[in-house]
């Protein structure tokens, strides 16, 4: 339950930041993509989907997509994220494991 509260708080903060970062030219029509660098059903996947629901509860018109990139303890997803440099609509669910 505590994890859901933390994820919801993070998602609300994220929604506020993404709302402020829009250029005003249709930024609400571009989907926010959240990468869960693991297989469906795992911790990062569940946290990403909780964040998705929290963002949608703040702004129901906001398009949010969660997708999974499993493999190698998250490093495949991390490499994919590195290729998305400059993409302001892409996020990756991370944790202390990824810092290591």
PDB file of N, CA and C in Angstrom:
ATOM      1  N   UNK A   1       0.825  -1.189   0.000  1.00  0.00           N
ATOM      2  CA  UNK A   1       0.000   0.000   0.000  1.00  0.00           C
ATOM      3  C   UNK A   1       0.871   1.255   0.000  1.00  0.00           C
ATOM      4  N   UNK A   2       1.963   1.215   0.757  1.00  0.00           N
ATOM      5  CA  UNK A   2       2.848   2.373   0.819  1.00  0.00           C
ATOM      6  C   UNK A   2       3.479   2.629  -0.547  1.00  0.00           C
ATOM      7  N   UNK A   3       3.834   1.548  -1.266  1.00  0.00           N
ATOM      8  CA  UNK A   3       4.407   1.687  -2.598  1.00  0.00           C
ATOM      9  C   UNK A   3       3.443   2.397  -3.531  1.00  0.00           C
ATOM     10  N   UNK A   4       2.177   2.077  -3.432  1.00  0.00           N
ATOM     11  CA  UNK A   4       1.182   2.730  -4.292  1.00  0.00           C
ATOM     12  C   UNK A   4       1.076   4.212  -3.970  1.00  0.00           C
ATOM     13  N   UNK A   5       1.151   4.559  -2.703  1.00  0.00           N
ATOM     14  CA  UNK A   5       1.090   5.977  -2.333  1.00  0.00           C
ATOM     15  C   UNK A   5       2.298   6.728  -2.872  1.00  0.00           C
ATOM     16  N   UNK A   6       3.472   6.132  -2.740  1.00  0.00           N
ATOM     17  CA  UNK A   6       4.687   6.768  -3.250  1.00  0.00           C
ATOM     18  C   UNK A   6       4.611   6.898  -4.765  1.00  0.00           C
ATOM     19  N   UNK A   7       4.157   5.846  -5.445  1.00  0.00           N
ATOM     20  CA  UNK A   7       4.033   5.890  -6.903  1.00  0.00           C
ATOM     21  C   UNK A   7       3.016   6.941  -7.325  1.00  0.00           C
ATOM     22  N   UNK A   8       1.916   7.022  -6.612  1.00  0.00           N
ATOM     23  CA  UNK A   8       0.898   8.013  -6.943  1.00  0.00           C
ATOM     24  C   UNK A   8       1.430   9.428  -6.745  1.00  0.00           C
ATOM     25  N   UNK A   9       2.148   9.663  -5.658  1.00  0.00           N
ATOM     26  CA  UNK A   9       2.740  10.974  -5.408  1.00  0.00           C
ATOM     27  C   UNK A   9       3.758  11.319  -6.494  1.00  0.00           C
ATOM     28  N   UNK A  10       4.580  10.347  -6.861  1.00  0.00           N
ATOM     29  CA  UNK A  10       5.560  10.573  -7.924  1.00  0.00           C
ATOM     30  C   UNK A  10       4.865  10.869  -9.242  1.00  0.00           C
ATOM     31  N   UNK A  11       3.802  10.144  -9.522  1.00  0.00           N
ATOM     32  CA  UNK A  11       3.080  10.345 -10.772  1.00  0.00           C
ATOM     33  C   UNK A  11       2.408  11.712 -10.818  1.00  0.00           C
ATOM     34  N   UNK A  12       1.857  12.145  -9.708  1.00  0.00           N
ATOM     35  CA  UNK A  12       1.225  13.456  -9.663  1.00  0.00           C
ATOM     36  C   UNK A  12       2.272  14.546  -9.872  1.00  0.00           C
ATOM     37  N   UNK A  13       3.424  14.375  -9.236  1.00  0.00           N
ATOM     38  CA  UNK A  13       4.520  15.329  -9.442  1.00  0.00           C
ATOM     39  C   UNK A  13       4.957  15.327 -10.893  1.00  0.00           C
ATOM     40  N   UNK A  14       5.055  14.146 -11.464  1.00  0.00           N
ATOM     41  CA  UNK A  14       5.436  14.004 -12.859  1.00  0.00           C
ATOM     42  C   UNK A  14       4.414  14.660 -13.770  1.00  0.00           C
ATOM     43  N   UNK A  15       3.150  14.462 -13.486  1.00  0.00           N
ATOM     44  CA  UNK A  15       2.102  15.064 -14.302  1.00  0.00           C
ATOM     45  C   UNK A  15       2.190  16.584 -14.251  1.00  0.00           C
ATOM     46  N   UNK A  16       2.472  17.121 -13.083  1.00  0.00           N
ATOM     47  CA  UNK A  16       2.614  18.568 -12.954  1.00  0.00           C
ATOM     48  C   UNK A  16       3.804  19.072 -13.760  1.00  0.00           C
ATOM     49  N   UNK A  17       4.909  18.343 -13.700  1.00  0.00           N
ATOM     50  CA  UNK A  17       6.092  18.742 -14.462  1.00  0.00           C
ATOM     51  C   UNK A  17       5.873  18.647 -15.958  1.00  0.00           C
ATOM     52  N   UNK A  18       5.230  17.584 -16.413  1.00  0.00           N
ATOM     53  CA  UNK A  18       4.994  17.446 -17.847  1.00  0.00           C
ATOM     54  C   UNK A  18       3.981  18.474 -18.334  1.00  0.00           C
ATOM     55  N   UNK A  19       3.046  18.847 -17.492  1.00  0.00           N
ATOM     56  CA  UNK A  19       2.083  19.872 -17.883  1.00  0.00           C
ATOM     57  C   UNK A  19       2.775  21.221 -18.043  1.00  0.00           C
ATOM     58  N   UNK A  20       3.763  21.484 -17.205  1.00  0.00           N
ATOM     59  CA  UNK A  20       4.498  22.749 -17.270  1.00  0.00           C
ATOM     60  C   UNK A  20       5.482  22.778 -18.425  1.00  0.00           C
ATOM     61  N   UNK A  21       5.920  21.628 -18.891  1.00  0.00           N
ATOM     62  CA  UNK A  21       6.953  21.598 -19.921  1.00  0.00           C
ATOM     63  C   UNK A  21       6.399  21.674 -21.332  1.00  0.00           C
ATOM     64  N   UNK A  22       5.078  21.664 -21.487  1.00  0.00           N
ATOM     65  CA  UNK A  22       4.493  21.711 -22.825  1.00  0.00           C
ATOM     66  C   UNK A  22       4.746  23.042 -23.493  1.00  0.00           C
ATOM     67  N   UNK A  23       4.812  23.031 -24.825  1.00  0.00           N
ATOM     68  CA  UNK A  23       5.057  24.250 -25.581  1.00  0.00           C
ATOM     69  C   UNK A  23       3.774  24.974 -25.925  1.00  0.00           C
ATOM     70  N   UNK A  24       2.648  24.335 -25.640  1.00  0.00           N
ATOM     71  CA  UNK A  24       1.383  24.963 -25.949  1.00  0.00           C
ATOM     72  C   UNK A  24       0.874  24.619 -27.344  1.00  0.00           C
ATOM     73  N   UNK A  25       1.644  23.894 -28.121  1.00  0.00           N
ATOM     74  CA  UNK A  25       1.223  23.553 -29.475  1.00  0.00           C
ATOM     75  C   UNK A  25       0.848  22.078 -29.555  1.00  0.00           C
ATOM     76  N   UNK A  26      -0.204  21.708 -28.842  1.00  0.00           N
ATOM     77  CA  UNK A  26      -0.700  20.346 -28.919  1.00  0.00           C
ATOM     78  C   UNK A  26       0.078  19.362 -28.080  1.00  0.00           C
ATOM     79  N   UNK A  27       0.738  19.822 -27.020  1.00  0.00           N
ATOM     80  CA  UNK A  27       1.536  18.905 -26.208  1.00  0.00           C
ATOM     81  C   UNK A  27       0.677  17.851 -25.524  1.00  0.00           C
ATOM     82  N   UNK A  28      -0.635  18.129 -25.351  1.00  0.00           N
ATOM     83  CA  UNK A  28      -1.514  17.169 -24.715  1.00  0.00           C
ATOM     84  C   UNK A  28      -1.897  16.010 -25.632  1.00  0.00           C
ATOM     85  N   UNK A  29      -1.640  16.140 -26.933  1.00  0.00           N
ATOM     86  CA  UNK A  29      -2.011  15.087 -27.861  1.00  0.00           C
ATOM     87  C   UNK A  29      -0.928  14.015 -27.983  1.00  0.00           C
ATOM     88  N   UNK A  30       0.288  14.305 -27.548  1.00  0.00           N
ATOM     89  CA  UNK A  30       1.371  13.336 -27.610  1.00  0.00           C
ATOM     90  C   UNK A  30       1.334  12.466 -26.364  1.00  0.00           C
ATOM     91  N   UNK A  31       1.399  11.177 -26.573  1.00  0.00           N
ATOM     92  CA  UNK A  31       1.330  10.248 -25.447  1.00  0.00           C
ATOM     93  C   UNK A  31       2.621  10.283 -24.645  1.00  0.00           C
ATOM     94  N   UNK A  32       2.474  10.280 -23.349  1.00  0.00           N
ATOM     95  CA  UNK A  32       3.601  10.094 -22.446  1.00  0.00           C
ATOM     96  C   UNK A  32       3.858   8.600 -22.404  1.00  0.00           C
ATOM     97  N   UNK A  33       5.068   8.175 -22.715  1.00  0.00           N
ATOM     98  CA  UNK A  33       5.404   6.753 -22.748  1.00  0.00           C
ATOM     99  C   UNK A  33       6.254   6.433 -21.532  1.00  0.00           C
ATOM    100  N   UNK A  34       5.825   5.445 -20.765  1.00  0.00           N
ATOM    101  CA  UNK A  34       6.553   5.009 -19.580  1.00  0.00           C
ATOM    102  C   UNK A  34       7.076   3.606 -19.839  1.00  0.00           C
ATOM    103  N   UNK A  35       8.391   3.458 -19.822  1.00  0.00           N
ATOM    104  CA  UNK A  35       9.010   2.159 -20.045  1.00  0.00           C
ATOM    105  C   UNK A  35       9.189   1.445 -18.711  1.00  0.00           C
ATOM    106  N   UNK A  36       8.724   0.214 -18.663  1.00  0.00           N
ATOM    107  CA  UNK A  36       9.001  -0.662 -17.527  1.00  0.00           C
ATOM    108  C   UNK A  36      10.082  -1.634 -18.012  1.00  0.00           C
ATOM    109  N   UNK A  37      11.325  -1.494 -17.526  1.00  0.00           N
ATOM    110  CA  UNK A  37      12.426  -2.299 -18.058  1.00  0.00           C
ATOM    111  C   UNK A  37      12.440  -3.723 -17.505  1.00  0.00           C
ATOM    112  N   UNK A  38      11.312  -4.384 -17.616  1.00  0.00           N
ATOM    113  CA  UNK A  38      11.162  -5.742 -17.093  1.00  0.00           C
ATOM    114  C   UNK A  38       9.931  -6.374 -17.741  1.00  0.00           C
ATOM    115  N   UNK A  39       9.751  -7.652 -17.487  1.00  0.00           N
ATOM    116  CA  UNK A  39       8.594  -8.362 -18.017  1.00  0.00           C
ATOM    117  C   UNK A  39       7.303  -7.889 -17.332  1.00  0.00           C
ATOM    118  N   UNK A  40       6.162  -8.036 -17.992  1.00  0.00           N
ATOM    119  CA  UNK A  40       4.888  -7.667 -17.370  1.00  0.00           C
ATOM    120  C   UNK A  40       4.655  -8.429 -16.065  1.00  0.00           C
ATOM    121  N   UNK A  41       4.102  -7.722 -15.095  1.00  0.00           N
ATOM    122  CA  UNK A  41       3.755  -8.328 -13.812  1.00  0.00           C
ATOM    123  C   UNK A  41       4.766  -8.113 -12.716  1.00  0.00           C
ATOM    124  N   UNK A  42       5.959  -7.662 -13.055  1.00  0.00           N
ATOM    125  CA  UNK A  42       6.996  -7.433 -12.054  1.00  0.00           C
ATOM    126  C   UNK A  42       6.803  -6.113 -11.324  1.00  0.00           C
ATOM    127  N   UNK A  43       7.721  -5.810 -10.445  1.00  0.00           N
ATOM    128  CA  UNK A  43       7.630  -4.606  -9.622  1.00  0.00           C
ATOM    129  C   UNK A  43       7.665  -3.319 -10.418  1.00  0.00           C
ATOM    130  N   UNK A  44       8.598  -3.218 -11.362  1.00  0.00           N
ATOM    131  CA  UNK A  44       8.676  -1.997 -12.158  1.00  0.00           C
ATOM    132  C   UNK A  44       7.440  -1.839 -13.032  1.00  0.00           C
ATOM    133  N   UNK A  45       6.932  -2.942 -13.560  1.00  0.00           N
ATOM    134  CA  UNK A  45       5.719  -2.904 -14.375  1.00  0.00           C
ATOM    135  C   UNK A  45       4.534  -2.420 -13.535  1.00  0.00           C
ATOM    136  N   UNK A  46       4.376  -2.974 -12.356  1.00  0.00           N
ATOM    137  CA  UNK A  46       3.260  -2.579 -11.493  1.00  0.00           C
ATOM    138  C   UNK A  46       3.376  -1.118 -11.079  1.00  0.00           C
ATOM    139  N   UNK A  47       4.584  -0.679 -10.775  1.00  0.00           N
ATOM    140  CA  UNK A  47       4.778   0.717 -10.383  1.00  0.00           C
ATOM    141  C   UNK A  47       4.482   1.650 -11.555  1.00  0.00           C
ATOM    142  N   UNK A  48       4.926   1.278 -12.758  1.00  0.00           N
ATOM    143  CA  UNK A  48       4.659   2.095 -13.940  1.00  0.00           C
ATOM    144  C   UNK A  48       3.161   2.184 -14.210  1.00  0.00           C
ATOM    145  N   UNK A  49       2.461   1.094 -14.047  1.00  0.00           N
ATOM    146  CA  UNK A  49       1.010   1.095 -14.293  1.00  0.00           C
ATOM    147  C   UNK A  49       0.251   1.867 -13.212  1.00  0.00           C
ATOM    148  N   UNK A  50       0.767   1.838 -11.992  1.00  0.00           N
ATOM    149  CA  UNK A  50       0.179   2.657 -10.924  1.00  0.00           C
ATOM    150  C   UNK A  50       0.396   4.134 -11.216  1.00  0.00           C
ATOM    151  N   UNK A  51       1.595   4.478 -11.700  1.00  0.00           N
ATOM    152  CA  UNK A  51       1.878   5.865 -12.084  1.00  0.00           C
ATOM    153  C   UNK A  51       0.962   6.300 -13.228  1.00  0.00           C
ATOM    154  N   UNK A  52       0.755   5.398 -14.193  1.00  0.00           N
ATOM    155  CA  UNK A  52      -0.146   5.695 -15.311  1.00  0.00           C
ATOM    156  C   UNK A  52      -1.543   6.041 -14.798  1.00  0.00           C
ATOM    157  N   UNK A  53      -2.060   5.233 -13.890  1.00  0.00           N
ATOM    158  CA  UNK A  53      -3.396   5.474 -13.344  1.00  0.00           C
ATOM    159  C   UNK A  53      -3.443   6.778 -12.549  1.00  0.00           C
ATOM    160  N   UNK A  54      -2.381   7.073 -11.806  1.00  0.00           N
ATOM    161  CA  UNK A  54      -2.347   8.313 -11.022  1.00  0.00           C
ATOM    162  C   UNK A  54      -2.327   9.538 -11.943  1.00  0.00           C
ATOM    163  N   UNK A  55      -1.553   9.471 -13.018  1.00  0.00           N
ATOM    164  CA  UNK A  55      -1.504  10.579 -13.971  1.00  0.00           C
ATOM    165  C   UNK A  55      -2.871  10.772 -14.614  1.00  0.00           C
ATOM    166  N   UNK A  56      -3.502   9.688 -15.009  1.00  0.00           N
ATOM    167  CA  UNK A  56      -4.822   9.781 -15.632  1.00  0.00           C
ATOM    168  C   UNK A  56      -5.881  10.286 -14.655  1.00  0.00           C
ATOM    169  N   UNK A  57      -5.697  10.011 -13.359  1.00  0.00           N
ATOM    170  CA  UNK A  57      -6.663  10.512 -12.385  1.00  0.00           C
ATOM    171  C   UNK A  57      -6.538  12.022 -12.211  1.00  0.00           C
ATOM    172  N   UNK A  58      -5.354  12.564 -12.471  1.00  0.00           N
ATOM    173  CA  UNK A  58      -5.138  14.011 -12.387  1.00  0.00           C
ATOM    174  C   UNK A  58      -5.600  14.693 -13.666  1.00  0.00           C
ATOM    175  N   UNK A  59      -5.327  14.069 -14.811  1.00  0.00           N
ATOM    176  CA  UNK A  59      -5.679  14.632 -16.112  1.00  0.00           C
ATOM    177  C   UNK A  59      -6.188  13.505 -17.005  1.00  0.00           C
ATOM    178  N   UNK A  60      -7.501  13.329 -17.027  1.00  0.00           N
ATOM    179  CA  UNK A  60      -8.109  12.215 -17.763  1.00  0.00           C
ATOM    180  C   UNK A  60      -7.860  12.290 -19.264  1.00  0.00           C
ATOM    181  N   UNK A  61      -7.584  13.475 -19.790  1.00  0.00           N
ATOM    182  CA  UNK A  61      -7.345  13.609 -21.226  1.00  0.00           C
ATOM    183  C   UNK A  61      -5.905  13.302 -21.613  1.00  0.00           C
ATOM    184  N   UNK A  62      -5.029  13.160 -20.635  1.00  0.00           N
ATOM    185  CA  UNK A  62      -3.610  12.876 -20.898  1.00  0.00           C
ATOM    186  C   UNK A  62      -3.443  11.449 -21.396  1.00  0.00           C
ATOM    187  N   UNK A  63      -2.799  11.289 -22.531  1.00  0.00           N
ATOM    188  CA  UNK A  63      -2.536   9.958 -23.074  1.00  0.00           C
ATOM    189  C   UNK A  63      -1.255   9.423 -22.454  1.00  0.00           C
ATOM    190  N   UNK A  64      -1.352   8.266 -21.836  1.00  0.00           N
ATOM    191  CA  UNK A  64      -0.202   7.627 -21.187  1.00  0.00           C
ATOM    192  C   UNK A  64      -0.142   6.185 -21.654  1.00  0.00           C
ATOM    193  N   UNK A  65       1.043   5.760 -22.040  1.00  0.00           N
ATOM    194  CA  UNK A  65       1.247   4.388 -22.502  1.00  0.00           C
ATOM    195  C   UNK A  65       2.382   3.765 -21.694  1.00  0.00           C
ATOM    196  N   UNK A  66       2.132   2.599 -21.125  1.00  0.00           N
ATOM    197  CA  UNK A  66       3.170   1.837 -20.437  1.00  0.00           C
ATOM    198  C   UNK A  66       3.563   0.683 -21.344  1.00  0.00           C
ATOM    199  N   UNK A  67       4.870   0.496 -21.521  1.00  0.00           N
ATOM    200  CA  UNK A  67       5.336  -0.630 -22.318  1.00  0.00           C
ATOM    201  C   UNK A  67       6.518  -1.297 -21.625  1.00  0.00           C
ATOM    202  N   UNK A  68       6.710  -2.561 -21.910  1.00  0.00           N
ATOM    203  CA  UNK A  68       7.730  -3.366 -21.239  1.00  0.00           C
ATOM    204  C   UNK A  68       8.900  -3.653 -22.175  1.00  0.00           C
ATOM    205  N   UNK A  69      10.109  -3.582 -21.603  1.00  0.00           N
ATOM    206  CA  UNK A  69      11.331  -3.970 -22.304  1.00  0.00           C
ATOM    207  C   UNK A  69      12.093  -4.896 -21.357  1.00  0.00           C
ATOM    208  N   UNK A  70      11.799  -6.192 -21.411  1.00  0.00           N
ATOM    209  CA  UNK A  70      12.438  -7.117 -20.475  1.00  0.00           C
ATOM    210  C   UNK A  70      13.866  -7.478 -20.903  1.00  0.00           C
ATOM    211  N   UNK A  71      14.647  -7.906 -19.913  1.00  0.00           N
ATOM    212  CA  UNK A  71      15.951  -8.481 -20.204  1.00  0.00           C
ATOM    213  C   UNK A  71      17.110  -7.828 -19.492  1.00  0.00           C
ATOM    214  N   UNK A  72      18.019  -8.674 -19.064  1.00  0.00           N
ATOM    215  CA  UNK A  72      19.312  -8.270 -18.490  1.00  0.00           C
ATOM    216  C   UNK A  72      19.181  -7.337 -17.285  1.00  0.00           C
ATOM    217  N   UNK A  73      18.199  -7.586 -16.448  1.00  0.00           N
ATOM    218  CA  UNK A  73      18.048  -6.794 -15.228  1.00  0.00           C
ATOM    219  C   UNK A  73      17.788  -5.323 -15.470  1.00  0.00           C
ATOM    220  N   UNK A  74      17.201  -4.986 -16.607  1.00  0.00           N
ATOM    221  CA  UNK A  74      16.857  -3.603 -16.921  1.00  0.00           C
ATOM    222  C   UNK A  74      17.843  -2.896 -17.830  1.00  0.00           C
ATOM    223  N   UNK A  75      18.997  -3.506 -18.089  1.00  0.00           N
ATOM    224  CA  UNK A  75      20.004  -2.807 -18.890  1.00  0.00           C
ATOM    225  C   UNK A  75      19.621  -2.710 -20.367  1.00  0.00           C
ATOM    226  N   UNK A  76      18.812  -3.621 -20.872  1.00  0.00           N
ATOM    227  CA  UNK A  76      18.340  -3.499 -22.253  1.00  0.00           C
ATOM    228  C   UNK A  76      17.436  -2.268 -22.372  1.00  0.00           C
ATOM    229  N   UNK A  77      16.560  -2.096 -21.413  1.00  0.00           N
ATOM    230  CA  UNK A  77      15.707  -0.909 -21.394  1.00  0.00           C
ATOM    231  C   UNK A  77      16.509   0.366 -21.219  1.00  0.00           C
ATOM    232  N   UNK A  78      17.538   0.318 -20.382  1.00  0.00           N
ATOM    233  CA  UNK A  78      18.390   1.482 -20.163  1.00  0.00           C
ATOM    234  C   UNK A  78      19.090   1.877 -21.462  1.00  0.00           C
ATOM    235  N   UNK A  79      19.587   0.892 -22.208  1.00  0.00           N
ATOM    236  CA  UNK A  79      20.222   1.174 -23.503  1.00  0.00           C
ATOM    237  C   UNK A  79      19.221   1.774 -24.484  1.00  0.00           C
ATOM    238  N   UNK A  80      17.994   1.271 -24.458  1.00  0.00           N
ATOM    239  CA  UNK A  80      16.956   1.814 -25.334  1.00  0.00           C
ATOM    240  C   UNK A  80      16.637   3.251 -24.953  1.00  0.00           C
ATOM    241  N   UNK A  81      16.589   3.530 -23.661  1.00  0.00           N
ATOM    242  CA  UNK A  81      16.307   4.885 -23.197  1.00  0.00           C
ATOM    243  C   UNK A  81      17.406   5.846 -23.635  1.00  0.00           C
ATOM    244  N   UNK A  82      18.655   5.397 -23.611  1.00  0.00           N
ATOM    245  CA  UNK A  82      19.773   6.251 -24.023  1.00  0.00           C
ATOM    246  C   UNK A  82      19.608   6.698 -25.471  1.00  0.00           C
ATOM    247  N   UNK A  83      18.997   5.860 -26.292  1.00  0.00           N
ATOM    248  CA  UNK A  83      18.738   6.213 -27.687  1.00  0.00           C
ATOM    249  C   UNK A  83      17.594   7.192 -27.862  1.00  0.00           C
ATOM    250  N   UNK A  84      16.882   7.484 -26.798  1.00  0.00           N
ATOM    251  CA  UNK A  84      15.738   8.400 -26.842  1.00  0.00           C
ATOM    252  C   UNK A  84      16.110   9.792 -26.332  1.00  0.00           C
ATOM    253  N   UNK A  85      17.385  10.118 -26.312  1.00  0.00           N
ATOM    254  CA  UNK A  85      17.839  11.414 -25.797  1.00  0.00           C
ATOM    255  C   UNK A  85      17.081  12.552 -26.477  1.00  0.00           C
ATOM    256  N   UNK A  86      16.568  13.458 -25.671  1.00  0.00           N
ATOM    257  CA  UNK A  86      15.817  14.591 -26.194  1.00  0.00           C
ATOM    258  C   UNK A  86      14.323  14.343 -26.317  1.00  0.00           C
ATOM    259  N   UNK A  87      13.883  13.121 -26.079  1.00  0.00           N
ATOM    260  CA  UNK A  87      12.458  12.793 -26.151  1.00  0.00           C
ATOM    261  C   UNK A  87      11.826  13.116 -24.801  1.00  0.00           C
ATOM    262  N   UNK A  88      11.149  14.231 -24.727  1.00  0.00           N
ATOM    263  CA  UNK A  88      10.537  14.666 -23.482  1.00  0.00           C
ATOM    264  C   UNK A  88       9.282  13.918 -23.094  1.00  0.00           C
ATOM    265  N   UNK A  89       8.836  13.005 -23.950  1.00  0.00           N
ATOM    266  CA  UNK A  89       7.626  12.235 -23.669  1.00  0.00           C
ATOM    267  C   UNK A  89       7.934  10.798 -23.294  1.00  0.00           C
ATOM    268  N   UNK A  90       9.191  10.501 -22.977  1.00  0.00           N
ATOM    269  CA  UNK A  90       9.598   9.140 -22.627  1.00  0.00           C
ATOM    270  C   UNK A  90      10.187   9.135 -21.224  1.00  0.00           C
ATOM    271  N   UNK A  91       9.672   8.229 -20.419  1.00  0.00           N
ATOM    272  CA  UNK A  91      10.175   8.039 -19.058  1.00  0.00           C
ATOM    273  C   UNK A  91      10.514   6.573 -18.877  1.00  0.00           C
ATOM    274  N   UNK A  92      11.368   6.289 -17.912  1.00  0.00           N
ATOM    275  CA  UNK A  92      11.657   4.892 -17.589  1.00  0.00           C
ATOM    276  C   UNK A  92      11.528   4.712 -16.080  1.00  0.00           C
ATOM    277  N   UNK A  93      10.786   3.706 -15.685  1.00  0.00           N
ATOM    278  CA  UNK A  93      10.655   3.361 -14.277  1.00  0.00           C
ATOM    279  C   UNK A  93      11.995   2.801 -13.826  1.00  0.00           C
ATOM    280  N   UNK A  94      12.518   3.341 -12.735  1.00  0.00           N
ATOM    281  CA  UNK A  94      13.837   2.905 -12.268  1.00  0.00           C
ATOM    282  C   UNK A  94      13.807   2.707 -10.755  1.00  0.00           C
ATOM    283  N   UNK A  95      14.867   2.143 -10.272  1.00  0.00           N
ATOM    284  CA  UNK A  95      15.031   1.945  -8.836  1.00  0.00           C
ATOM    285  C   UNK A  95      16.508   1.862  -8.496  1.00  0.00           C
ATOM    286  N   UNK A  96      16.804   1.557  -7.263  1.00  0.00           N
ATOM    287  CA  UNK A  96      18.186   1.500  -6.831  1.00  0.00           C
ATOM    288  C   UNK A  96      18.995   0.425  -7.559  1.00  0.00           C
ATOM    289  N   UNK A  97      18.337  -0.610  -8.032  1.00  0.00           N
ATOM    290  CA  UNK A  97      19.037  -1.665  -8.775  1.00  0.00           C
ATOM    291  C   UNK A  97      19.676  -1.071 -10.028  1.00  0.00           C
ATOM    292  N   UNK A  98      18.974  -0.160 -10.689  1.00  0.00           N
ATOM    293  CA  UNK A  98      19.497   0.445 -11.903  1.00  0.00           C
ATOM    294  C   UNK A  98      20.685   1.367 -11.623  1.00  0.00           C
ATOM    295  N   UNK A  99      20.715   1.976 -10.450  1.00  0.00           N
ATOM    296  CA  UNK A  99      21.837   2.844 -10.085  1.00  0.00           C
ATOM    297  C   UNK A  99      23.123   2.036 -10.009  1.00  0.00           C
ATOM    298  N   UNK A 100      23.022   0.805  -9.480  1.00  0.00           N
ATOM    299  CA  UNK A 100      24.180  -0.071  -9.359  1.00  0.00           C
ATOM    300  C   UNK A 100      24.671  -0.495 -10.706  1.00  0.00           C
TER     301      UNK A 100
END
